XYZ file of C-alpha atoms in Angstrom:
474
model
C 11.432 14.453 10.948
C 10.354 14.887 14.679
C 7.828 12.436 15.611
C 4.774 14.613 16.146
C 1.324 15.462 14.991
C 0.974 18.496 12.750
C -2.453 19.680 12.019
C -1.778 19.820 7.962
C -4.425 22.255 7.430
C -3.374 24.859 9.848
C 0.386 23.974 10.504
C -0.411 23.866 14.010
C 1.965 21.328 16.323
C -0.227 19.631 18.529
C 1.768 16.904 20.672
C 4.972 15.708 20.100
C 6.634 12.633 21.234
C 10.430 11.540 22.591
C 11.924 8.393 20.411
C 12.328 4.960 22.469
C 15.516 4.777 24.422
C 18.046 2.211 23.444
C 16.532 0.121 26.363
C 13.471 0.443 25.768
C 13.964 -0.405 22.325
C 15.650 -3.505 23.524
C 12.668 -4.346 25.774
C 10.417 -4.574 23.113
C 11.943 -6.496 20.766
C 12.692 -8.926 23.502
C 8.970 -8.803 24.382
C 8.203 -9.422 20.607
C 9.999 -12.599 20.691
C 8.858 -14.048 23.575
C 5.215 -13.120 22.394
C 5.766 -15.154 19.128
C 7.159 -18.366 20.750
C 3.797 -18.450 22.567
C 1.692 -17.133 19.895
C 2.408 -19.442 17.349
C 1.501 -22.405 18.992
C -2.308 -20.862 19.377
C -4.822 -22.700 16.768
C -6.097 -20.421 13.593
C -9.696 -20.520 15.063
C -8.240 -18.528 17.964
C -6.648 -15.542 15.745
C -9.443 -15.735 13.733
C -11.382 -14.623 16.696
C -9.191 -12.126 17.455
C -9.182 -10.621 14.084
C -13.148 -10.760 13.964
C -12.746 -8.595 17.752
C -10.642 -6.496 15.927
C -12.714 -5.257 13.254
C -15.926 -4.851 16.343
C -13.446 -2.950 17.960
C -12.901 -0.370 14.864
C -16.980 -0.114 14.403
C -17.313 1.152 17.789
C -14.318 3.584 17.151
C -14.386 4.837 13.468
C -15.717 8.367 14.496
C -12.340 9.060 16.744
C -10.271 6.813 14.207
C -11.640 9.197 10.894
C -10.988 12.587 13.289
C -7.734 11.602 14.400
C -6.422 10.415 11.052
C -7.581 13.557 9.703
C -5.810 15.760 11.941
C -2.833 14.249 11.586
C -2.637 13.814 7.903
C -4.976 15.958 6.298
C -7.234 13.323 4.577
C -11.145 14.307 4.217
C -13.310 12.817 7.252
C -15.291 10.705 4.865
C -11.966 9.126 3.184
C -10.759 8.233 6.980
C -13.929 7.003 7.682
C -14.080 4.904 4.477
C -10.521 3.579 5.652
C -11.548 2.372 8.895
C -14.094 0.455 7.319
C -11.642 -1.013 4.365
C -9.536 -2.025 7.562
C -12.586 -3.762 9.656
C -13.368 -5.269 6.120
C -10.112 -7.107 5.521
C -9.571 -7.976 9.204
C -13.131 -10.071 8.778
C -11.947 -11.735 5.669
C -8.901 -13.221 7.331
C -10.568 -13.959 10.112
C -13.151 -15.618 7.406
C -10.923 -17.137 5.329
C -8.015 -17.336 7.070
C -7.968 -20.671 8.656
C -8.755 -22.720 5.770
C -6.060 -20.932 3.787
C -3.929 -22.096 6.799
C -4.953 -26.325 6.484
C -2.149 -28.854 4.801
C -2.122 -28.551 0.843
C -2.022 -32.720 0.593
C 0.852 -33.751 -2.329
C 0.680 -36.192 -4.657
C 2.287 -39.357 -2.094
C 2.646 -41.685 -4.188
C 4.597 -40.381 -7.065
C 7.322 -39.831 -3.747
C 6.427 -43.015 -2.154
C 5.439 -41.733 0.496
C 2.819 -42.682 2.378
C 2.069 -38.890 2.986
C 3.383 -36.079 1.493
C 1.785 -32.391 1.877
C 2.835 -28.760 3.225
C 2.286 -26.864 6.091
C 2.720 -23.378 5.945
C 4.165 -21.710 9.493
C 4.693 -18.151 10.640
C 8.909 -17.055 10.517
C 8.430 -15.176 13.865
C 8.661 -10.944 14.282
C 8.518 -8.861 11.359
C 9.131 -5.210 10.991
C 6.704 -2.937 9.587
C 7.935 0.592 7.926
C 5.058 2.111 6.463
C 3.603 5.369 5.314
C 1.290 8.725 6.469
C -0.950 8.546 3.236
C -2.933 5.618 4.895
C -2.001 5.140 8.254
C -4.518 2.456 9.404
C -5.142 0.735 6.019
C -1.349 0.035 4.749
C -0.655 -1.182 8.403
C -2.972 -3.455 8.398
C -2.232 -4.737 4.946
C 0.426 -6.164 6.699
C -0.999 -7.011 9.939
C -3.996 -8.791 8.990
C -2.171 -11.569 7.228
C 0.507 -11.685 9.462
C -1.371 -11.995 12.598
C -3.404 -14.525 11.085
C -0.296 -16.736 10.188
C 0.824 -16.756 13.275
C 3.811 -13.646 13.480
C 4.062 -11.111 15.354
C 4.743 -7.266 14.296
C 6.745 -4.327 14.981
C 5.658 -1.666 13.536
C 7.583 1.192 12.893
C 5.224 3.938 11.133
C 5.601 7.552 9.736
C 6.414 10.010 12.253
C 4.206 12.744 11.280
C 1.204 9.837 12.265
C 2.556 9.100 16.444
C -1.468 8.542 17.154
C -2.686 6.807 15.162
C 0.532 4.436 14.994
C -0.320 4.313 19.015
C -4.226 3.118 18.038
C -2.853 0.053 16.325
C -1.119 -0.866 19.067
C -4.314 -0.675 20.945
C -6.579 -1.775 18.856
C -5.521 -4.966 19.043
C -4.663 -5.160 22.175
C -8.091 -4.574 23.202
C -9.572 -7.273 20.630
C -7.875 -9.818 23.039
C -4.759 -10.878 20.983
C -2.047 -12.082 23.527
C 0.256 -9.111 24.835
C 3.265 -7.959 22.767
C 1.816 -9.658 19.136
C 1.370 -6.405 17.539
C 3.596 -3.488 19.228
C 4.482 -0.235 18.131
C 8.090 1.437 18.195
C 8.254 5.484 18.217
C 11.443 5.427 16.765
C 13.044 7.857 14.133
C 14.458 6.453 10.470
C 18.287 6.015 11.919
C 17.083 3.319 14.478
C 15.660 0.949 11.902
C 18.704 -0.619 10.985
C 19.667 -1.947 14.066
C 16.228 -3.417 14.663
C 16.165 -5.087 10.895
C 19.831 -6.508 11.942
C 18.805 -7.713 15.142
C 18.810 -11.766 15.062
C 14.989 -11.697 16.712
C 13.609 -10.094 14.068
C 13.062 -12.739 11.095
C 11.845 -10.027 7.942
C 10.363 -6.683 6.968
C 7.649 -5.263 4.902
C 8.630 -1.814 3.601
C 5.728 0.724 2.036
C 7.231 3.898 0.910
C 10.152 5.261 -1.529
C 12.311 3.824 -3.914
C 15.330 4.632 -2.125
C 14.246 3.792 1.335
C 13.383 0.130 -0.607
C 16.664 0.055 -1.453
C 17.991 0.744 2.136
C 15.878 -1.809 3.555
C 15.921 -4.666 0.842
C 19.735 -4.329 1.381
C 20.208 -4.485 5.093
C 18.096 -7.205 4.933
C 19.745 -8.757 2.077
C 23.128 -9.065 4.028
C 21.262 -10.374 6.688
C 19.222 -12.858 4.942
C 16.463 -11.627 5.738
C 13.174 -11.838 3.309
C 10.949 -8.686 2.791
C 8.039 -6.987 1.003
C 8.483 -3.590 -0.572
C 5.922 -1.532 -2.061
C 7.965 1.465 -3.899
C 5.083 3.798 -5.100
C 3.725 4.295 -8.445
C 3.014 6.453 -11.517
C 0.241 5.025 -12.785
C -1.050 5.286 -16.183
C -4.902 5.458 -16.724
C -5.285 4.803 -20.872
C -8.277 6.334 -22.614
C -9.538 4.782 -26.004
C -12.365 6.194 -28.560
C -14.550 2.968 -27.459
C -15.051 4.068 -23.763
C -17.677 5.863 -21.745
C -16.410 9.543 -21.541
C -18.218 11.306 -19.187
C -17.238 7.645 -16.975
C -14.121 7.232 -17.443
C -13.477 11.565 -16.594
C -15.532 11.374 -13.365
C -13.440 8.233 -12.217
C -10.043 9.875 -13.519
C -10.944 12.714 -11.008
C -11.250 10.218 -8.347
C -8.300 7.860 -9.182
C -6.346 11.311 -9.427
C -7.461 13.347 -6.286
C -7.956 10.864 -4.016
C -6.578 11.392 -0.626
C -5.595 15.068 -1.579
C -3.836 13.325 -4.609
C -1.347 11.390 -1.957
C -1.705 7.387 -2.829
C 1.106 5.457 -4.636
C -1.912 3.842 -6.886
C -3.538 7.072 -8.311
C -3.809 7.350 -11.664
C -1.023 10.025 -12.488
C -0.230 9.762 -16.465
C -3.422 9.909 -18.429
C -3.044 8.826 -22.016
C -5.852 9.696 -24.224
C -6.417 9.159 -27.835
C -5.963 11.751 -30.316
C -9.659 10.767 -31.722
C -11.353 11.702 -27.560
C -8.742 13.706 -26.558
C -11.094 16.957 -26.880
C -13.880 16.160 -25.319
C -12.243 13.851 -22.895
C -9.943 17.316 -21.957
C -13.144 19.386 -21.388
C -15.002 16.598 -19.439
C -11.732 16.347 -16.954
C -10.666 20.135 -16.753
C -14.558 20.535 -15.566
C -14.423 18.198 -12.813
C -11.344 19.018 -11.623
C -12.129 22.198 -11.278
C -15.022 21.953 -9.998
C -13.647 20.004 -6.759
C -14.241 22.060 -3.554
C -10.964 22.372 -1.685
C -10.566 23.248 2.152
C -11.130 22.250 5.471
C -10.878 18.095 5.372
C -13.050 17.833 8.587
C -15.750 19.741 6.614
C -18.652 17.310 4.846
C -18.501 18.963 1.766
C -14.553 19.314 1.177
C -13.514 16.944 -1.408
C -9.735 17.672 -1.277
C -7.578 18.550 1.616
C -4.102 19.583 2.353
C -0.772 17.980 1.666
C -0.013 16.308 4.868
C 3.643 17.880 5.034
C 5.085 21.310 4.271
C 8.232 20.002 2.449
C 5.069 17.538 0.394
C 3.592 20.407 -0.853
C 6.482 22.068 -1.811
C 7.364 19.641 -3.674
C 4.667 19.353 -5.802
C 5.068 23.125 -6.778
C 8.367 22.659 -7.449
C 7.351 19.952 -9.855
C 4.567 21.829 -11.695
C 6.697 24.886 -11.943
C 9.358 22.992 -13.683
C 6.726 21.521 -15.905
C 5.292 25.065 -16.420
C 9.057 26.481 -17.146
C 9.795 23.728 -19.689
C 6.631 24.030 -21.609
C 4.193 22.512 -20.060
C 0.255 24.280 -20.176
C -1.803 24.564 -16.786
C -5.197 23.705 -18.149
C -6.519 23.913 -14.009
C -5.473 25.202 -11.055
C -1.002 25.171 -10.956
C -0.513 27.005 -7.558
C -1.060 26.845 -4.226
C -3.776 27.874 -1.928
C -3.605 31.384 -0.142
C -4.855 30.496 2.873
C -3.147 28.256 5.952
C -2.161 25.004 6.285
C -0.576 22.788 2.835
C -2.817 22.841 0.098
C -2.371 22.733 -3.842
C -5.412 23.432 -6.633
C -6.054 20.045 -8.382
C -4.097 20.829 -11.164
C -4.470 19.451 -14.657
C -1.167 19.750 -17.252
C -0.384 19.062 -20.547
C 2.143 19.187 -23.555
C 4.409 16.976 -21.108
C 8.491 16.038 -22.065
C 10.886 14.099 -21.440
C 12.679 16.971 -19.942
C 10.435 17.784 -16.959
C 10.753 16.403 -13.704
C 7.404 14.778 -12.958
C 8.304 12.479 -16.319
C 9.961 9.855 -14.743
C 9.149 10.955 -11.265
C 6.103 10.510 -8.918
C 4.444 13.343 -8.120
C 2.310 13.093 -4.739
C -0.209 15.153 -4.670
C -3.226 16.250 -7.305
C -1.249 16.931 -9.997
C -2.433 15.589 -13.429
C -0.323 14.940 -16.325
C -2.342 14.575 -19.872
C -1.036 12.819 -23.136
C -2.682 12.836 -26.362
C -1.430 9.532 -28.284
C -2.335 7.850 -31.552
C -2.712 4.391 -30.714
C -2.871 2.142 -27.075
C 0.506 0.997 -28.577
C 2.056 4.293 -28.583
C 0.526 4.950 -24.923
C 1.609 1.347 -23.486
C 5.451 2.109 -25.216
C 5.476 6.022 -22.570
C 3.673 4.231 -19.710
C 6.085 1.114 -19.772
C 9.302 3.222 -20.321
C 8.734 4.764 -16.971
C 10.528 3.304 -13.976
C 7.646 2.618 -11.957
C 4.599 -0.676 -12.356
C 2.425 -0.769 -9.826
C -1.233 0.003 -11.086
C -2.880 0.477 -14.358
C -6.275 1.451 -15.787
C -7.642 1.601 -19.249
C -10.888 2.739 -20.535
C -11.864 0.541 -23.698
C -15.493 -1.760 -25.374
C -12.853 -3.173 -27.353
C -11.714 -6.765 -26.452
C -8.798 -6.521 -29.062
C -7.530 -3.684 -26.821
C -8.520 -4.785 -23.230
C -6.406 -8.505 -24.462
C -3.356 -6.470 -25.603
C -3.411 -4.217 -22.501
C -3.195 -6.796 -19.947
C -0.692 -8.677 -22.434
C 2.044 -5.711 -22.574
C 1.545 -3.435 -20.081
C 4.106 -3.788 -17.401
C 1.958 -3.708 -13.639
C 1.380 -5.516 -10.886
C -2.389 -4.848 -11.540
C -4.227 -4.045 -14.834
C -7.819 -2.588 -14.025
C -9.671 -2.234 -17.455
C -12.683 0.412 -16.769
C -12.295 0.860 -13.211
C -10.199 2.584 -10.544
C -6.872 0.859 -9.101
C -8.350 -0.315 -5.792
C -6.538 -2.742 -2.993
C -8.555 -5.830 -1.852
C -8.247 -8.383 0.762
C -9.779 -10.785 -2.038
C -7.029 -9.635 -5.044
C -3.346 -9.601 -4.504
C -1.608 -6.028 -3.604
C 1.819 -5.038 -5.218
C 4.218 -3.621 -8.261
C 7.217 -5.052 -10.774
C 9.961 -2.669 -11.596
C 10.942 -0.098 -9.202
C 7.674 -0.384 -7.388
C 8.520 -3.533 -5.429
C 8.194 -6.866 -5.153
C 6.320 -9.308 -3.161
C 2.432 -8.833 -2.348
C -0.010 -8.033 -0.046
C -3.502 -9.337 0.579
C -5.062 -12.672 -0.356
C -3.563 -15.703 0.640
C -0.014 -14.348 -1.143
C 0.010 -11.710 1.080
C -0.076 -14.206 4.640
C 2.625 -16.818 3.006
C 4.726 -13.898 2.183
C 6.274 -14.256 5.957
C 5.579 -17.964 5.994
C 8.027 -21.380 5.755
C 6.449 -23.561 3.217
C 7.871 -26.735 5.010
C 7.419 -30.138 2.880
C 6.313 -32.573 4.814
C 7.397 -36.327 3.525
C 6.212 -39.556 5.750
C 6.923 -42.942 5.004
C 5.857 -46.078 6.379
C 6.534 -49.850 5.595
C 4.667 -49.512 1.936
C 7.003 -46.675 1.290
C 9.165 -47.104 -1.753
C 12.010 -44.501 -1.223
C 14.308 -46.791 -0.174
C 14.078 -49.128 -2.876
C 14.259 -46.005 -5.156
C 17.560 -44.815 -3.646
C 19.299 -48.496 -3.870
C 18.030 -48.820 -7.644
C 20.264 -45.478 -7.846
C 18.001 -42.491 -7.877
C 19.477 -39.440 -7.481
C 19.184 -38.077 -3.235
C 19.112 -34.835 -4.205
């Protein structure tokens, strides 16, 4: 993929950009490191300030952020705009939160003897950022919130089909004050990230995007010893029980479905309904998904844009018209839109098999598959048999059911009458074939840190004695 902004909803190539040379490559990463050796030594207070500039700085600037996002990837206005403000939101609550989360954790001394014993948690140094179109601002700085705050630096190597607003990052915090070279970002194409994940400056990578590029990067950093975050995308089932709110739970599954023109690896993709709703809960759905207005994303009243690539939105026909061939019943919308740019109705489907495509697969855009079951076992047994365990709703008043739910199903969150939504205050991530590792929280800023034990004696100490008497040193 050339590294260039298309206008999704025309097709229109707007400016295109020339990779980083091989020295200029090399520049950076050597600027990287140098930044770190001096930027870990500053206090938590100061990041935290710098953090807290950050999210000023994105205030002043959502209007151009939103636009520029939108152009580039086809999202609605209001959904960039709600972005930028997820993104000023978690870069306050590290700066908030962050340096307490950063103090000793005090051990128990004594039962060492010790006369202190505690860790410190400290940043490993530069780590490499791959990440995605569908958010462009918010899953970067899922990563660079926390990692700036523990003291790392970042490269950041993002989508190319998003050049500008990879650039903004770059700037953005830049102009909060952070100390030069902490957060950079490298135009480079897919090819080049090898050699920067090998190179001995860089100490890990975080990783948001497919399965198989996981696997690339989990092993190149494997044989490099190298630690690293993946989030692998999702199919996430959204579970429907005769005890929940209806009209509710349709008007959210429209939402959890459609959001960001159906493009976000924690939309609800597999609904499961029970034979006893399935009716009504079918009507309620097929309604308000087709009564979403589809078209221009700048536009205030468009609820669903484009696909933000050609070869996305493709595939998502492809996927549907497998379904269709193999059985499958279009209950709304099942083609694209005549008119330029990417777009795809929201499309409801039903009477799914094992023999379609979009079964075990993800599909990425608003494409809803439907499931009439007998029982939330019979619906956790299909959800859990498919590769992917990131998020997972389900729609129940029963407490039985909400207990056995969280129990069995196999996620890396469980929402029970509510959307899968990220939060800087809940940790971010999948089991399975969706990933490992999390974002967010305080799990998300030790994931790049060196828990370092920290054991100091003193003349009361009794280690000594303890190793003479014959205690094991190891």
């Amino acid at each position: 993929m050339a590294i260039a902004t298309i206008n999704p909803a025309t097709g229109e190539t707007l400016k295109t950009y020339e990779p980083l040379t091989d020295e200029a490559l090399e520049d950076r990463i050597a600027r990287a490191a140098q930044a770190f050796a001096r930027y870990r030594l500053t206090t938590p207070q100061e990041r935290a300030g710098w953090l807290s500039a950050a999210a000023d700085v994105l205030d002043d600037d959502i209007d151009a952020v939103a636009e520029l996002m939108t152009t580039e990837m086809g999202k609605t206005l209001a959904s960039a705009k709600a972005e930028v403000g997820k993104c000023a939101k978690a870069l306050r609550w590290y700066a908030e939160h962050g340096p307490a989360l950063l103090e000793p954790e005090p051990k128990d001394a004594a039962a060492v003897g010790a006369e202190q014993a505690y860790v410190v948690h400290q940043p490993l140094g530069v780590v490499l950022a791959i990440m995605p179109w569908n958010f462009p601002l918010w899953q970067a700085m899922r990563f660079a919130a926390p990692a700036l705050m523990a003291g790392n630096v970042g490269l950041l190597k993002h989508a190319s089909n998003v050049p500008q607003t990879a650039l903004y990052l770059e700037e953005l915090f830049r102009k909060a004050g952070f100390p030069e070279d902490v957060f950079q970002t490298l135009l480079i194409g897919s090819s080049t990230i090898e050699r920067v994940l090998r190179d001995d400056r860089v100490a890990a990578a975080t990783l948001t995007g497919s399965a198989p590029a996981g696997q690339s990067v989990a092993s190149i950093a494997g044989d490099a010893l190298k630690p690293t975050v993946l989030e692998l995308g999702g199919s996430d089932p959204f579970i429907v029980m005769p005890s929940a709110h209806l009209d509710r739970a349709a008007e959210v599954a429209v939402t959890a479905r459609n959001q960001n023109n159906g493009q976000s690896c924690i939309a609800a993709k597999r609904f499961f309904v029970h034979r006893d709703v399935a009716e009504e809960f079918t009507r309620l759905f097929a309604e308000k998904i087709g009564a979403l207005t589809v078209g221009d994303p700048m536009d205030e009243g468009t609820q669903v844009g484009p696909l933000a690539t050609e070869s996305g939105r493709d595939d998502v026909e492809r996927y549907v018209d497998d379904a269709v061939a193999k059985g499958a019943q279009v209950l709304v919308g099942g083609k694209r839109v005549d008119r330029p740019g990417w777009f795809y109705e929201p499309t409801l489907l039903s009477g799914i098999t094992p023999e379609m495509d979009l079964y075990l697969e993800e599909v990425f855009g608003p494409v809803a598959a439907l499931w009439t079951v007998d029982s939330l076992e019979e619906a956790i047994e299909i959800a859990n048999s498919h590769p992917y365990g990131l998020g997972s709703n389900l729609w129940s008043e029963d407490a039985g059911e909400r207990e056995r739910f969280i129990r069995d199903i196999a996620s890396g969150m469980a929402f029970v009458n509510g959307m899968t939504t990220s939060y800087p205050e809940l940790p971010f991530g999948g089991v399975k074939q969706s990933g490992y590792g999390r974002e967010l929280t305080e799990l998300g800023m030790r994931e790049f840190m060196n828990a370092k034990t920290v054991w100091i004696g003193g003349p009361s100490s009794e280690q000594g004695e303890r190793s003479t008497a014959g205690s094991a040193a190891e």
